[in-house]
């Protein structure tokens, strides 16, 4: 059976038309396929871009022991566009946030992104969320430490650290200026005020059960950590913090 929307295909057993040819075998690692075509001229049933990508991803998944459960397709989207600006990729990340899949397979690294900086930033974002990215034609390509890739990663890390330090400095400066004028500085803000995306995901994870069983607070915390949401100490949130996030929903 196949349910197909504009950019998402869900497959069970075998999709003999445009979906993935998947096997729902037990013990296999679940994965999703991500496809992208740059030009609108290469989109359509009579074009081979989508078919070629699907076949390559399917062949790799079969050989490597992955079960493809979803496929996401960005049609007529440039490889230079940041992954966060792509509708199909965004839908994929929303699905991954709740379905437990932690592996994305693409045909080649260039199908993920042609621009090296976009490729590295996208890969880093997925890695922070505990998501594996694999290119079917070269499974280790995203992990290769070429001099250029290594330099980009170092620069991105330095920029991220600089931005974080600048933000902390600005916030402290603003608080100090308020105190100097006799204005009372507010106490610690709630998670909902500081990071509404975090709280929204915590609520969703708690609301929707897995295999008919609601997640525990610790399981919600672990899932949040897998998606890159951790406390200021870099560790998963405590159960009490998760409880406060959840309770805010029902007040």
Short mmCIF file of C-alpha atoms in Angstrom, two decimals:
data_model
loop_
_atom_site.label_atom_id
_atom_site.label_comp_id
_atom_site.label_asym_id
_atom_site.label_seq_id
_atom_site.Cartn_x
_atom_site.Cartn_y
_atom_site.Cartn_z
CA UNK A 1 0.00 0.00 0.00
CA UNK A 2 1.30 3.45 -0.82
CA UNK A 3 0.14 6.81 0.40
CA UNK A 4 1.71 9.58 -1.65
CA UNK A 5 1.55 13.37 -1.29
CA UNK A 6 3.37 16.16 -3.13
CA UNK A 7 6.76 15.26 -1.67
CA UNK A 8 6.29 12.30 0.65
CA UNK A 9 5.82 8.60 -0.08
CA UNK A 10 4.97 6.05 2.61
CA UNK A 11 5.53 2.45 1.66
CA UNK A 12 4.53 -0.86 3.16
CA UNK A 13 5.71 -4.13 1.66
CA UNK A 14 6.29 -3.36 -2.05
CA UNK A 15 5.39 -0.26 -4.00
CA UNK A 16 5.49 -1.35 -7.63
CA UNK A 17 4.94 2.11 -9.09
CA UNK A 18 6.75 5.20 -7.86
CA UNK A 19 7.45 4.25 -4.25
CA UNK A 20 10.36 2.37 -2.78
CA UNK A 21 10.67 -1.38 -3.21
CA UNK A 22 10.97 -2.20 0.48
CA UNK A 23 10.90 -5.30 2.58
CA UNK A 24 9.20 -5.11 5.98
CA UNK A 25 11.57 -7.68 7.49
CA UNK A 26 12.09 -7.86 11.21
CA UNK A 27 15.46 -6.86 12.61
CA UNK A 28 16.27 -4.33 9.93
CA UNK A 29 17.20 -0.73 10.72
CA UNK A 30 14.52 1.66 9.56
CA UNK A 31 15.56 4.48 7.24
CA UNK A 32 14.05 7.16 5.04
CA UNK A 33 15.04 8.16 1.52
CA UNK A 34 15.65 11.78 0.55
CA UNK A 35 15.53 12.77 -3.13
CA UNK A 36 16.13 16.14 -4.78
CA UNK A 37 15.94 17.39 -8.35
CA UNK A 38 17.27 20.86 -9.20
CA UNK A 39 15.48 21.64 -12.43
CA UNK A 40 11.73 21.56 -13.01
CA UNK A 41 12.59 20.23 -16.48
CA UNK A 42 13.79 17.00 -14.84
CA UNK A 43 10.61 16.47 -12.83
CA UNK A 44 7.87 14.20 -14.11
CA UNK A 45 6.91 10.63 -14.85
CA UNK A 46 8.78 10.71 -18.15
CA UNK A 47 12.05 11.84 -16.55
CA UNK A 48 14.65 9.51 -15.06
CA UNK A 49 16.01 11.62 -12.15
CA UNK A 50 13.54 10.41 -9.52
CA UNK A 51 13.57 6.84 -10.81
CA UNK A 52 17.38 6.72 -10.85
CA UNK A 53 17.66 8.07 -7.32
CA UNK A 54 15.06 5.66 -5.96
CA UNK A 55 16.72 2.66 -7.59
CA UNK A 56 20.15 3.58 -6.23
CA UNK A 57 18.84 4.18 -2.71
CA UNK A 58 16.75 1.01 -2.82
CA UNK A 59 19.69 -1.11 -3.97
CA UNK A 60 21.95 0.23 -1.23
CA UNK A 61 19.29 -0.22 1.45
CA UNK A 62 18.69 -3.82 0.41
CA UNK A 63 22.41 -4.63 0.42
CA UNK A 64 23.12 -2.84 3.71
CA UNK A 65 20.12 -4.24 5.59
CA UNK A 66 17.96 -1.11 5.88
CA UNK A 67 14.18 -1.02 5.70
CA UNK A 68 12.98 2.07 3.81
CA UNK A 69 9.74 3.25 5.39
CA UNK A 70 9.35 6.76 3.92
CA UNK A 71 10.70 8.78 1.03
CA UNK A 72 10.79 12.56 0.75
CA UNK A 73 11.26 14.41 -2.52
CA UNK A 74 12.21 18.05 -3.09
CA UNK A 75 11.22 18.75 -6.67
CA UNK A 76 12.88 21.67 -8.51
CA UNK A 77 14.94 22.68 -5.47
CA UNK A 78 18.49 23.93 -5.93
CA UNK A 79 21.32 22.02 -4.30
CA UNK A 80 22.65 25.37 -3.10
CA UNK A 81 19.51 26.08 -1.02
CA UNK A 82 19.98 25.52 2.69
CA UNK A 83 18.30 22.30 3.80
CA UNK A 84 16.13 24.17 6.31
CA UNK A 85 14.57 26.12 3.42
CA UNK A 86 13.45 23.02 1.51
CA UNK A 87 9.81 21.93 1.96
CA UNK A 88 10.46 18.21 1.48
CA UNK A 89 13.42 18.23 3.86
CA UNK A 90 11.42 20.17 6.46
CA UNK A 91 8.57 17.64 6.24
CA UNK A 92 11.12 14.83 6.63
CA UNK A 93 12.57 16.36 9.80
CA UNK A 94 9.08 16.78 11.26
CA UNK A 95 8.39 13.11 10.60
CA UNK A 96 11.72 11.98 12.03
CA UNK A 97 10.99 13.92 15.21
CA UNK A 98 8.21 11.45 16.05
CA UNK A 99 8.73 8.21 14.10
CA UNK A 100 12.04 7.11 15.64
CA UNK A 101 13.92 6.80 12.33
CA UNK A 102 17.55 7.87 12.64
CA UNK A 103 18.98 7.20 9.18
CA UNK A 104 18.59 9.17 5.94
CA UNK A 105 19.82 7.72 2.65
CA UNK A 106 20.49 9.82 -0.45
CA UNK A 107 21.70 8.75 -3.88
CA UNK A 108 24.87 10.86 -3.75
CA UNK A 109 26.28 13.63 -1.56
CA UNK A 110 25.36 16.16 -4.27
CA UNK A 111 21.70 15.11 -4.09
CA UNK A 112 21.80 16.25 -0.46
CA UNK A 113 23.59 19.51 -1.37
CA UNK A 114 25.89 20.67 -4.13
CA UNK A 115 27.34 23.59 -2.18
CA UNK A 116 30.00 22.26 0.19
CA UNK A 117 29.17 24.71 2.97
CA UNK A 118 25.46 23.84 2.73
CA UNK A 119 26.43 20.17 2.75
CA UNK A 120 28.62 20.51 5.84
CA UNK A 121 26.18 22.68 7.80
CA UNK A 122 23.31 20.32 6.94
CA UNK A 123 25.35 17.28 7.91
CA UNK A 124 26.40 18.93 11.19
CA UNK A 125 22.78 19.75 12.01
CA UNK A 126 21.72 16.14 11.47
CA UNK A 127 24.66 14.81 13.45
CA UNK A 128 23.75 17.03 16.42
CA UNK A 129 20.31 15.42 16.38
CA UNK A 130 21.72 11.91 16.30
CA UNK A 131 20.67 11.31 12.69
CA UNK A 132 22.90 9.36 10.27
CA UNK A 133 23.26 10.57 6.69
CA UNK A 134 24.40 8.05 4.09
CA UNK A 135 25.15 8.48 0.39
CA UNK A 136 24.31 5.27 -1.49
CA UNK A 137 27.23 5.62 -3.91
CA UNK A 138 29.80 6.31 -1.15
CA UNK A 139 28.55 5.51 2.37
CA UNK A 140 31.52 7.21 4.08
CA UNK A 141 31.50 10.40 2.00
CA UNK A 142 29.95 12.58 4.71
CA UNK A 143 32.54 11.40 7.22
CA UNK A 144 35.60 11.95 5.03
CA UNK A 145 38.06 14.37 6.61
CA UNK A 146 39.31 16.06 3.46
CA UNK A 147 41.33 19.25 4.11
CA UNK A 148 38.51 21.43 2.74
CA UNK A 149 35.76 19.70 4.71
CA UNK A 150 37.85 19.79 7.88
CA UNK A 151 38.52 23.52 7.44
CA UNK A 152 34.81 24.25 6.94
CA UNK A 153 33.90 22.28 10.06
CA UNK A 154 36.51 24.17 12.09
CA UNK A 155 35.30 27.54 10.79
CA UNK A 156 31.66 26.67 11.44
CA UNK A 157 32.53 25.55 14.96
CA UNK A 158 34.44 28.77 15.62
CA UNK A 159 31.58 30.91 14.27
CA UNK A 160 29.04 29.02 16.38
CA UNK A 161 31.12 29.50 19.52
CA UNK A 162 31.62 33.19 18.71
CA UNK A 163 27.88 33.74 18.22
CA UNK A 164 27.12 31.96 21.48
CA UNK A 165 29.66 34.07 23.39
CA UNK A 166 28.35 37.29 21.83
CA UNK A 167 24.76 36.39 22.77
CA UNK A 168 25.72 35.68 26.38
CA UNK A 169 27.66 38.96 26.53
CA UNK A 170 24.76 40.97 25.10
CA UNK A 171 22.26 39.44 27.52
CA UNK A 172 24.51 40.08 30.48
CA UNK A 173 25.12 43.66 29.33
CA UNK A 174 21.38 44.28 29.02
CA UNK A 175 20.73 42.90 32.52
CA UNK A 176 23.55 44.98 34.02
CA UNK A 177 22.22 48.16 32.40
CA UNK A 178 18.73 47.50 33.79
CA UNK A 179 20.09 46.88 37.27
CA UNK A 180 22.13 50.12 37.09
CA UNK A 181 18.92 52.10 36.52
CA UNK A 182 17.17 50.44 39.43
CA UNK A 183 14.96 48.23 37.27
CA UNK A 184 14.35 44.78 38.67
CA UNK A 185 15.63 42.11 36.31
CA UNK A 186 13.22 39.24 35.77
CA UNK A 187 13.96 35.87 37.18
CA UNK A 188 14.59 32.73 35.18
CA UNK A 189 12.23 32.31 32.27
CA UNK A 190 10.33 29.13 31.56
CA UNK A 191 11.28 26.66 28.85
CA UNK A 192 8.22 27.79 26.88
CA UNK A 193 9.52 31.36 26.84
CA UNK A 194 13.11 30.44 26.07
CA UNK A 195 12.53 27.67 23.54
CA UNK A 196 8.92 27.13 22.39
CA UNK A 197 10.10 24.61 19.77
CA UNK A 198 11.54 22.42 22.54
CA UNK A 199 8.32 22.50 24.55
CA UNK A 200 6.16 21.85 21.48
CA UNK A 201 8.17 18.73 20.64
CA UNK A 202 8.10 17.52 24.26
CA UNK A 203 4.32 17.82 24.28
CA UNK A 204 4.02 15.99 20.97
CA UNK A 205 6.29 13.14 22.09
CA UNK A 206 4.33 12.72 25.31
CA UNK A 207 0.92 13.05 23.66
CA UNK A 208 1.37 10.40 20.98
CA UNK A 209 2.03 6.83 22.19
CA UNK A 210 4.46 4.37 20.63
CA UNK A 211 3.12 0.86 20.05
CA UNK A 212 0.09 1.79 22.14
CA UNK A 213 2.16 2.89 25.13
CA UNK A 214 2.75 6.48 26.22
CA UNK A 215 6.41 7.47 26.59
CA UNK A 216 7.79 7.96 30.07
CA UNK A 217 9.31 11.31 31.05
CA UNK A 218 12.79 9.82 30.71
CA UNK A 219 11.95 8.45 27.26
CA UNK A 220 10.73 11.89 26.20
CA UNK A 221 13.98 13.35 27.51
CA UNK A 222 16.04 10.81 25.54
CA UNK A 223 14.09 11.54 22.36
CA UNK A 224 14.59 15.29 22.83
CA UNK A 225 18.33 14.72 23.25
CA UNK A 226 18.37 12.66 20.05
CA UNK A 227 16.89 15.68 18.29
CA UNK A 228 19.52 18.04 19.68
CA UNK A 229 17.57 19.42 22.64
CA UNK A 230 19.63 19.16 25.81
CA UNK A 231 20.06 21.20 28.97
CA UNK A 232 22.58 24.01 29.46
CA UNK A 233 25.03 21.43 30.82
CA UNK A 234 24.89 19.50 27.55
CA UNK A 235 23.06 16.56 29.15
CA UNK A 236 19.45 15.32 28.63
CA UNK A 237 16.79 17.16 30.61
CA UNK A 238 15.84 15.79 34.01
CA UNK A 239 12.44 14.13 34.35
CA UNK A 240 11.19 17.03 36.49
CA UNK A 241 12.01 19.51 33.71
CA UNK A 242 10.11 17.37 31.21
CA UNK A 243 7.18 17.21 33.65
CA UNK A 244 7.03 21.00 33.81
CA UNK A 245 7.01 21.22 30.02
CA UNK A 246 4.19 18.66 29.78
CA UNK A 247 2.09 20.17 32.55
CA UNK A 248 2.17 23.59 30.89
CA UNK A 249 0.10 22.08 28.08
CA UNK A 250 -2.84 21.15 30.28
CA UNK A 251 -3.21 24.27 32.40
#
